[in-house]
Coordinates of C-alpha atoms in Angstrom, one line a residue:
M1422 CA 110.6 114.9 66.3
T1423 CA 111.4 116.5 69.8
S1424 CA 113.4 119.4 69.4
T1425 CA 116.2 120.4 71.9
P1426 CA 114.8 121.5 75.2
A1427 CA 115.5 124.7 77.0
A1428 CA 117.6 124.8 79.9
G1429 CA 115.6 123.4 83.1
H1430 CA 112.8 121.9 80.7
W1431 CA 113.0 117.7 79.8
D1432 CA 113.2 116.1 76.5
S1433 CA 111.1 113.4 76.2
D1434 CA 113.4 111.5 73.7
A1435 CA 115.9 111.3 76.6
L1436 CA 113.6 110.7 79.6
G1437 CA 112.5 107.6 77.3
V1438 CA 115.6 105.9 77.9
L1439 CA 116.0 106.1 81.7
M1440 CA 115.2 104.6 84.9
A1441 CA 115.4 106.9 87.7
P1442 CA 115.2 106.7 91.2
L1443 CA 113.4 108.7 93.8
T1444 CA 114.1 109.6 97.5
G1445 CA 111.9 109.0 100.3
T1446 CA 108.1 107.3 100.3
Q1447 CA 105.8 109.7 98.7
L1448 CA 105.5 111.0 94.8
P1449 CA 107.5 114.3 95.0
E1450 CA 105.5 116.9 92.9
W1451 CA 108.9 117.1 90.8
M1452 CA 108.8 113.6 89.8
G1453 CA 105.2 113.5 88.7
E1454 CA 105.9 116.1 86.4
V1455 CA 109.3 114.5 84.9
L1456 CA 106.9 111.0 84.6
E1457 CA 104.1 113.2 82.7
A1458 CA 106.8 114.4 80.7
G1459 CA 107.6 111.2 79.7
L1460 CA 110.0 109.6 82.1
A1461 CA 109.9 105.3 80.7
S1462 CA 110.5 103.9 84.4
V1463 CA 111.2 104.2 87.8
I1464 CA 113.3 102.2 90.2
L1465 CA 112.5 101.6 93.4
F1466 CA 115.1 100.8 96.6
G1467 CA 114.8 99.8 100.2
H1468 CA 114.5 103.6 101.5
N1469 CA 111.4 103.7 99.4
T1470 CA 109.8 100.3 100.6
P1471 CA 109.9 100.5 104.3
D1472 CA 107.1 98.0 104.0
P1473 CA 105.3 96.4 101.1
E1474 CA 102.1 98.4 101.5
T1475 CA 104.2 101.9 101.5
A1476 CA 105.6 100.6 98.5
A1477 CA 102.2 99.8 96.8
A1478 CA 100.8 103.3 97.7
L1479 CA 103.9 105.0 96.2
S1480 CA 103.7 102.7 92.8
R1481 CA 100.2 103.8 92.8
A1482 CA 101.0 107.5 93.3
M1483 CA 103.0 106.7 90.0
H1484 CA 101.1 105.0 87.5
A1485 CA 98.3 107.8 88.4
R1486 CA 100.7 110.4 86.9
S1487 CA 101.5 107.9 84.2
A1488 CA 99.8 104.7 83.0
D1489 CA 102.8 103.7 80.9
C1490 CA 105.4 104.1 83.2
V1491 CA 107.3 100.8 84.5
V1492 CA 107.8 100.8 88.2
A1493 CA 111.1 98.4 88.7
I1494 CA 112.3 97.0 91.6
D1495 CA 115.4 94.7 92.2
E1496 CA 113.6 91.8 94.2
E1497 CA 115.5 88.3 94.1
G1498 CA 114.6 87.2 97.4
G1499 CA 116.6 85.7 99.7
D1500 CA 119.6 87.8 100.7
V1501 CA 118.7 90.5 98.2
T1502 CA 115.2 92.1 99.1
R1503 CA 114.1 95.9 99.0
L1504 CA 110.1 95.3 99.5
Q1505 CA 111.1 93.2 102.8
A1506 CA 114.6 95.0 103.9
A1507 CA 113.4 95.8 107.0
T1508 CA 112.0 92.3 107.9
G1509 CA 114.2 89.7 105.8
S1510 CA 112.8 88.0 102.6
S1511 CA 110.1 85.2 102.9
L1512 CA 111.7 83.3 100.3
P1513 CA 115.0 81.4 99.9
T1514 CA 117.9 82.5 98.5
A1515 CA 118.5 81.4 94.5
W1516 CA 121.6 79.3 96.1
A1517 CA 119.1 77.2 98.1
L1518 CA 116.6 76.3 95.2
G1519 CA 119.3 74.9 93.0
E1520 CA 120.5 72.9 96.2
V1521 CA 117.3 71.9 96.4
D1522 CA 117.3 71.2 92.4
D1523 CA 113.2 70.9 92.0
P1524 CA 112.2 73.3 88.9
E1525 CA 109.1 73.4 89.8
L1526 CA 109.5 74.2 93.3
T1527 CA 111.4 77.4 91.6
R1528 CA 108.6 78.5 89.7
H1529 CA 106.5 78.3 92.8
A1530 CA 109.4 80.6 94.7
G1531 CA 108.9 82.9 91.5
S1532 CA 105.6 83.0 91.2
A1533 CA 105.0 83.9 95.1
L1534 CA 107.4 86.3 95.0
G1535 CA 105.4 88.1 91.9
D1536 CA 102.0 87.8 93.4
I1537 CA 103.7 90.2 96.1
L1538 CA 105.1 92.3 93.3
A1539 CA 102.2 92.7 91.7
A1540 CA 100.4 93.2 94.7
C1541 CA 102.3 96.5 95.1
D1542 CA 101.5 97.7 92.0
I1543 CA 105.3 96.8 90.6
D1544 CA 105.7 96.1 86.8
L1545 CA 109.1 94.9 86.4
D1546 CA 111.9 92.5 88.6
L1547 CA 115.1 92.9 88.2
A1548 CA 115.5 88.8 88.3
P1549 CA 116.4 86.3 87.9
V1550 CA 120.2 85.9 88.3
L1551 CA 121.4 84.3 85.3
D1552 CA 125.3 84.4 87.0
V1553 CA 127.0 80.8 87.2
S1554 CA 129.1 81.6 90.5
T1555 CA 132.1 79.7 89.5
D1556 CA 134.5 81.5 92.3
P1557 CA 133.9 80.9 96.1
A1558 CA 135.8 84.6 96.5
N1559 CA 132.9 86.3 94.7
P1560 CA 132.2 88.9 96.9
V1561 CA 129.0 90.2 95.5
I1562 CA 127.2 87.4 93.9
G1563 CA 127.8 84.1 95.8
T1564 CA 123.7 82.8 96.9
R1565 CA 122.2 85.4 94.7
A1566 CA 123.1 82.2 91.8
F1567 CA 121.0 79.4 91.8
S1568 CA 124.3 77.3 91.0
D1569 CA 128.1 76.8 89.7
D1570 CA 126.3 74.8 87.0
P1571 CA 125.4 76.5 83.7
D1572 CA 122.9 74.0 83.0
R1573 CA 121.4 73.9 86.7
V1574 CA 121.5 78.1 86.1
A1575 CA 119.6 77.9 82.8
A1576 CA 116.9 75.9 84.2
H1577 CA 116.1 77.2 87.2
A1578 CA 116.3 80.9 85.9
Q1579 CA 113.9 79.9 83.5
A1580 CA 111.4 78.4 86.1
F1581 CA 111.6 81.2 88.4
A1582 CA 110.8 83.7 85.5
A1583 CA 108.0 81.4 84.2
G1584 CA 106.7 82.3 88.2
L1585 CA 106.8 85.9 87.9
I1586 CA 105.6 86.1 84.4
E1587 CA 102.6 83.7 85.6
S1588 CA 101.9 87.0 88.2
G1589 CA 102.0 89.1 85.4
L1590 CA 105.6 90.3 86.1
G1591 CA 108.1 91.7 83.9
T1592 CA 111.6 89.8 83.8
C1593 CA 115.0 91.0 83.7
A1594 CA 118.0 88.3 83.4
K1595 CA 121.0 89.9 84.8
H1596 CA 124.0 90.3 84.7
F1597 CA 125.0 90.0 81.3
P1598 CA 127.7 88.4 79.9
G1599 CA 128.1 87.0 83.4
H1600 CA 129.2 88.2 87.2
G1601 CA 129.9 85.1 88.5
A1602 CA 133.7 84.4 87.7
T1603 CA 134.9 88.0 89.4
A1604 CA 136.7 88.3 92.9
T1605 CA 135.7 91.9 92.5
D1606 CA 132.4 93.9 93.2
S1607 CA 131.5 96.1 90.7
H1608 CA 129.5 98.7 93.2
T1609 CA 133.6 99.5 94.2
A1610 CA 135.6 99.0 91.4
L1611 CA 135.6 97.6 87.7
P1612 CA 136.0 93.7 87.6
L1613 CA 138.5 92.1 85.1
I1614 CA 137.4 88.3 83.9
E1615 CA 140.4 86.8 82.5
L1616 CA 139.0 83.6 81.0
D1617 CA 139.4 82.9 77.2
R1618 CA 136.6 82.9 74.8
E1619 CA 136.0 79.1 74.7
E1620 CA 136.3 78.7 78.6
F1621 CA 133.4 82.0 79.2
T1622 CA 131.3 81.1 76.4
R1623 CA 131.0 77.0 78.2
D1624 CA 130.5 78.3 81.6
H1625 CA 129.2 81.6 81.7
L1626 CA 127.6 82.8 78.2
A1627 CA 126.0 79.1 78.1
P1628 CA 122.4 80.1 80.4
W1629 CA 121.8 83.2 78.3
S1630 CA 120.0 81.0 75.8
I1631 CA 116.9 81.3 77.7
A1632 CA 117.0 85.3 77.3
P1633 CA 114.3 85.4 74.7
W1634 CA 111.6 83.8 77.4
L1635 CA 112.6 86.8 79.4
D1636 CA 111.4 90.5 78.9
A1637 CA 114.9 92.4 79.7
V1638 CA 118.9 91.5 79.9
M1639 CA 120.9 93.5 82.3
T1640 CA 124.4 94.3 81.3
A1641 CA 127.2 94.2 83.6
H1642 CA 129.9 96.3 84.3
V1643 CA 132.4 93.7 83.9
L1644 CA 135.8 93.8 81.7
V1645 CA 135.9 90.4 79.2
P1646 CA 138.8 91.0 77.3
S1647 CA 138.2 87.8 75.3
L1648 CA 135.0 89.0 74.2
G1649 CA 136.0 92.8 73.9
E1650 CA 137.2 96.0 74.9
G1651 CA 135.4 98.1 77.5
P1652 CA 132.8 97.1 80.3
A1653 CA 130.2 95.2 78.8
S1654 CA 127.3 98.1 79.8
I1655 CA 128.4 100.6 78.0
S1656 CA 130.8 98.9 75.2
S1657 CA 129.5 97.8 71.2
W1658 CA 130.8 94.3 71.6
S1659 CA 128.3 93.6 74.3
R1660 CA 125.0 93.5 71.9
P1661 CA 126.6 91.2 69.3
E1662 CA 127.5 88.9 72.1
L1663 CA 124.3 88.6 73.2
D1664 CA 122.4 88.2 70.0
R1665 CA 125.0 85.4 69.6
A1666 CA 124.5 84.1 73.1
V1667 CA 120.7 83.6 72.1
S1668 CA 121.5 82.7 68.6
G1669 CA 119.4 84.9 66.7
T1670 CA 118.9 88.6 67.6
F1671 CA 117.2 89.6 71.3
H1672 CA 114.1 91.6 70.9
G1673 CA 113.9 92.5 74.8
L1674 CA 114.9 95.5 76.5
V1675 CA 118.7 96.0 77.1
I1676 CA 118.8 97.3 80.7
T1677 CA 122.3 98.5 82.1
D1678 CA 123.5 98.0 85.5
A1679 CA 123.2 101.2 87.7
L1680 CA 125.6 103.7 86.3
D1681 CA 126.2 105.3 90.1
M1682 CA 128.3 101.9 90.5
A1683 CA 131.9 102.9 90.6
A1684 CA 132.9 100.5 88.1
V1685 CA 131.8 103.3 85.5
A1686 CA 130.7 106.1 86.9
G1687 CA 134.5 105.9 89.0
T1688 CA 136.2 105.5 85.7
V1689 CA 134.3 107.3 82.5
G1690 CA 132.1 109.4 84.6
Y1691 CA 128.3 109.1 85.1
G1692 CA 127.0 111.5 82.3
E1693 CA 129.7 110.1 79.9
A1694 CA 128.8 106.3 81.3
A1695 CA 124.9 107.1 79.9
V1696 CA 125.8 108.4 76.5
R1697 CA 128.1 105.5 75.8
A1698 CA 125.5 103.1 77.1
I1699 CA 123.2 104.3 74.8
E1700 CA 126.1 103.9 71.7
A1701 CA 126.6 100.8 72.7
G1702 CA 122.9 99.6 72.3
A1703 CA 121.2 99.9 75.8
D1704 CA 117.4 100.9 75.8
L1705 CA 116.8 101.6 79.1
L1706 CA 119.4 103.1 81.5
C1707 CA 119.4 102.3 85.3
L1708 CA 120.6 105.4 86.8
G1709 CA 120.9 104.0 90.3
T1710 CA 120.1 104.6 93.6
S1711 CA 119.5 108.0 95.4
I1712 CA 120.5 106.9 99.0
R1713 CA 123.3 109.1 98.9
R1714 CA 122.5 111.3 96.3
D1715 CA 120.6 113.9 95.3
D1716 CA 117.5 112.2 93.3
R1717 CA 116.7 114.9 90.8
H1718 CA 120.7 115.5 90.1
M1719 CA 121.0 112.2 89.2
L1720 CA 118.2 112.4 86.8
R1721 CA 119.2 115.9 85.1
E1722 CA 123.0 115.0 84.9
A1723 CA 122.0 111.5 82.8
H1724 CA 119.4 113.4 80.8
D1725 CA 121.5 116.6 80.0
A1726 CA 124.3 114.5 79.2
L1727 CA 122.1 112.6 76.3
V1728 CA 120.5 115.8 75.4
A1729 CA 124.2 117.4 74.8
A1730 CA 125.7 114.4 72.9
V1731 CA 122.5 114.7 70.5
A1732 CA 123.4 118.6 70.6
D1733 CA 127.1 117.9 69.5
G1734 CA 126.3 115.8 66.5
R1735 CA 127.3 112.3 68.9
L1736 CA 123.8 110.6 68.6
S1737 CA 121.4 111.4 66.4
R1738 CA 118.2 112.7 67.2
E1739 CA 116.6 110.3 65.0
S1740 CA 118.2 107.3 66.8
L1741 CA 117.6 108.7 70.3
H1742 CA 113.8 109.4 69.3
A1743 CA 113.5 106.0 67.6
R1744 CA 115.4 104.0 70.8
A1745 CA 112.9 106.1 73.2
E1746 CA 110.1 105.0 71.1
G1747 CA 111.1 101.3 71.1
T1748 CA 111.7 101.4 75.1
R1749 CA 108.2 102.8 75.4
A1750 CA 106.6 100.6 73.3
Q1751 CA 108.1 98.0 75.3
C1752 CA 107.0 99.6 78.6
R1753 CA 103.2 99.6 77.4
R1754 CA 103.2 95.8 76.9
L1755 CA 104.6 95.1 80.4
R1756 CA 102.1 97.5 81.9
T1757 CA 99.5 96.0 79.8
R1758 CA 100.7 92.3 80.9
R1759 CA 100.7 93.5 84.4
R1760 CA 97.0 95.4 84.8
F1761 CA 95.8 91.8 82.5
V1762 CA 96.5 89.5 85.4
P1763 CA 94.5 90.3 88.6
A1764 CA 96.6 90.7 91.7
P1765 CA 96.2 89.2 94.9
E1766 CA 95.3 90.5 98.2
L1767 CA 98.6 91.2 99.5
P1768 CA 98.3 89.9 103.1
A1769 CA 97.6 86.8 101.3
A1770 CA 100.5 87.1 99.0
L1771 CA 102.8 87.2 101.8
A1772 CA 101.4 84.4 104.0
H1773 CA 101.9 82.2 101.2
A1774 CA 105.3 83.1 100.3
D1775 CA 106.2 82.5 104.3
A1776 CA 105.1 79.3 104.2
L1777 CA 106.7 78.3 100.7
G1778 CA 109.8 79.4 101.5
S1779 CA 110.0 77.7 105.1
D1780 CA 109.7 74.8 103.2
A1781 CA 111.9 75.4 100.9
A1782 CA 114.6 76.6 102.8
A1783 CA 114.3 73.5 105.2
R1784 CA 114.8 71.1 101.9
A1785 CA 118.3 73.2 101.5
V1786 CA 119.9 74.0 104.4
R1787 CA 122.2 71.2 105.5
G1788 CA 124.5 70.7 108.6
R1789 CA 127.4 68.5 110.6
H1790 CA 127.8 67.8 114.1
A1791 CA 125.9 70.7 114.7
H1792 CA 123.4 71.0 117.6
L1793 CA 122.2 73.6 120.2
D1794 CA 120.1 73.2 123.1
L1795 CA 118.0 75.9 125.0
R1796 CA 121.0 77.8 126.8
P1797 CA 121.9 81.2 126.0
V1798 CA 124.2 81.6 123.0
L1799 CA 126.8 84.1 121.8
V1800 CA 126.7 85.0 117.9
A1801 CA 129.7 86.5 116.7
D1802 CA 129.2 87.7 113.2
L1803 CA 133.1 87.8 111.4
R1804 CA 131.8 88.5 107.9
A1805 CA 133.8 91.7 106.9
R1806 CA 131.5 92.6 104.1
A1807 CA 127.7 92.7 104.2
D1808 CA 126.3 92.3 100.7
H1809 CA 124.9 95.3 98.9
A1810 CA 121.4 94.4 99.3
S1811 CA 121.2 92.4 102.2
G1812 CA 119.3 94.0 104.7
A1813 CA 119.5 92.8 108.3
R1814 CA 122.5 90.4 108.7
A1815 CA 123.1 88.9 112.4
P1816 CA 119.8 89.9 113.8
Q1817 CA 118.2 87.6 111.4
L1818 CA 120.0 84.9 113.3
I1819 CA 119.0 86.4 116.6
Q1820 CA 115.6 86.5 115.8
A1821 CA 115.2 83.3 114.9
L1822 CA 116.7 82.0 117.8
A1823 CA 114.7 83.9 119.9
E1824 CA 111.4 82.9 117.9
Q1825 CA 112.8 79.3 119.3
G1826 CA 113.1 80.5 122.8
V1827 CA 117.0 80.7 122.8
Q1828 CA 118.5 84.1 124.2
A1829 CA 121.2 85.4 121.8
A1830 CA 124.0 88.1 122.0
V1831 CA 126.2 89.2 120.2
P1832 CA 129.8 90.5 121.8
D1833 CA 130.3 93.8 123.2
Y1834 CA 133.2 94.6 120.8
P1835 CA 132.6 92.5 117.7
G1836 CA 136.0 93.1 116.5
Q1837 CA 137.6 91.3 119.5
D1838 CA 135.7 88.1 119.4
A1839 CA 138.8 85.8 120.1
Q1840 CA 140.1 87.9 123.4
S1841 CA 136.2 88.5 124.6
H1842 CA 135.5 87.2 128.0
Q1843 CA 132.1 86.5 126.4
L1844 CA 133.3 83.9 123.7
T1845 CA 134.5 82.3 127.3
S1846 CA 132.2 82.6 129.2
A1847 CA 129.3 82.0 127.0
P1848 CA 127.6 78.3 126.8
Q1849 CA 127.3 78.0 123.7
V1850 CA 128.6 79.9 120.6
L1851 CA 127.5 80.7 117.0
V1852 CA 129.9 81.6 114.2
L1853 CA 128.6 83.6 111.2
T1854 CA 130.8 83.8 108.0
R1855 CA 130.6 84.1 104.2
L1856 CA 133.9 84.5 102.7
S1857 CA 136.2 83.0 105.7
R1858 CA 138.7 81.2 102.6
S1859 CA 139.5 84.4 100.6
D1860 CA 138.9 87.6 103.1
P1861 CA 142.1 87.7 105.2
D1862 CA 140.1 89.5 107.8
E1863 CA 137.4 87.1 108.3
G1864 CA 139.6 84.4 108.1
A1865 CA 141.8 85.4 110.5
R1866 CA 139.0 86.3 113.4
L1867 CA 137.8 82.6 112.3
S1868 CA 140.8 81.0 113.2
A1869 CA 141.7 82.9 116.4
L1870 CA 137.9 82.1 117.6
L1871 CA 138.0 78.6 116.6
A1872 CA 141.2 78.1 118.7
R1873 CA 139.3 79.7 121.7
R1874 CA 136.1 78.0 121.2
P1875 CA 136.7 74.9 118.9
D1876 CA 133.3 74.0 119.9
A1877 CA 131.7 76.8 118.2
I1878 CA 129.3 75.9 115.3
V1879 CA 130.1 77.7 112.2
V1880 CA 127.0 78.7 110.4
H1881 CA 128.0 79.8 107.0
T1882 CA 125.8 82.0 104.7
G1883 CA 128.3 81.6 101.7
V1884 CA 128.5 79.2 98.7
P1885 CA 129.5 75.7 100.4
D1886 CA 132.8 75.8 98.3
A1887 CA 133.9 79.3 100.3
A1888 CA 133.0 77.1 103.8
P1889 CA 135.5 77.0 106.3
D1890 CA 136.8 72.8 106.9
H1891 CA 135.2 72.7 110.6
R1892 CA 133.7 69.9 112.2
R1893 CA 130.5 71.6 113.3
L1894 CA 128.9 73.3 110.5
V1895 CA 126.0 74.7 109.1
L1896 CA 125.5 75.4 105.3
A1897 CA 122.8 78.0 105.5
H1898 CA 123.1 79.0 101.7
G1899 CA 122.5 83.1 102.7
A1900 CA 121.8 85.1 105.3
G1901 CA 117.8 86.1 105.1
R1902 CA 115.1 85.6 107.7
T1903 CA 113.8 82.2 105.8
M1904 CA 117.5 80.8 105.9
M1905 CA 118.1 81.5 109.1
R1906 CA 114.9 80.0 110.2
A1907 CA 115.5 77.0 108.6
A1908 CA 119.3 77.0 110.3
V1909 CA 118.0 77.5 113.7
D1910 CA 115.6 74.4 113.3
L1911 CA 118.0 72.4 111.8
L1912 CA 120.2 73.6 115.0
L1913 CA 117.7 73.1 117.7
R1914 CA 116.9 69.2 116.1
G1915 CA 120.2 67.9 115.7
R1916 CA 119.4 67.2 111.7

């Protein structure tokens, strides 16, 4: 057994249940030492991956220090991309794939994404999303979900996961037991879902029956009183509910959502959340992003909280050791798969994803009475809140217009769209929306703008049920590069 370490040292059992972030694009020496000491996993974010080539070099450096460390990334495609945050994802949103409703296309999309990740020597993708997006006001899931129908979600999530696995990637379904019925973002507060057990099981737990075919499940920071007390990620009810959902015992990894999110860090506290997550049955604790925090301190705080819980008898050394050994065994299996499946060359993987994504997005985007010509366009982005992982927003539409020879600009004073002289004088106006029916600011600004420019075309980037009732409308199903290119193509062709 591993003994309790002296201050400043690292406990291999505590490290064996942690998925840690790091800052920057190169491996710091201290992180190399922690990898050699037994850190189970590292998670990459957009600030680590300004381009896929840099991500590949960083992943290889980590694997050189620890052959069995799992390098993970939160890469869904569409609006949630880390590897292509600077340019926008090559692939469509999950909602766009669900809109096309061709599971074989979805499998190919998963494989295309898996090829990019494999070429970057990344082992585990925190995808697919199994949330059923039943609340159009949901500020954090939206088009990240495949559908608002549980059967369609299950079919496409399984197809997407199959594609990732074909490319040698590990898969992680999220966010158990379901984040699709919330109107609160767990990055900023703790969501409460007040559905009875029967309705929640029917509409949100049903897709989780596919979990046995995946490698991991991510637990959400959500309250569901009909299932149990406390947030799913750090409460004892979640693991039995997961077993019930899969009609047996889930044998894959249980990974928490990021413990730095306000839903838990702002309530029970960061270190306490780490201990409670282990008590609740989690195998791997995702510590979150270090973009606004010191990476070494984040790891040390979670590590020391676990060590202290062992020292005071709250966690037994035997149980923590067993958890760490089980987690490492599953990490070794993921690494073996990744090394067994040959990775394509990165340029070829990116080119294939671009072609496939363009075709899929073109099949998904829809519009009515929406046509642009080649005159200059004013683009008014009314979305009050950008998604947490979307990368560039309005610039994606402006870039897509420029690629087609259309000159585009944004208002000099975005908060005053309806009063802007530019708005009145612009030959054509495009308006970007996402939550205009539920976000008071976005809705008010849209109403004021359309009163001045009823001929404006609304490009809606959220789920269709959240779209405004406007005659000239494009349903883009997302705001990333691929979806915006498809929207512009539709606008210029008047389909």
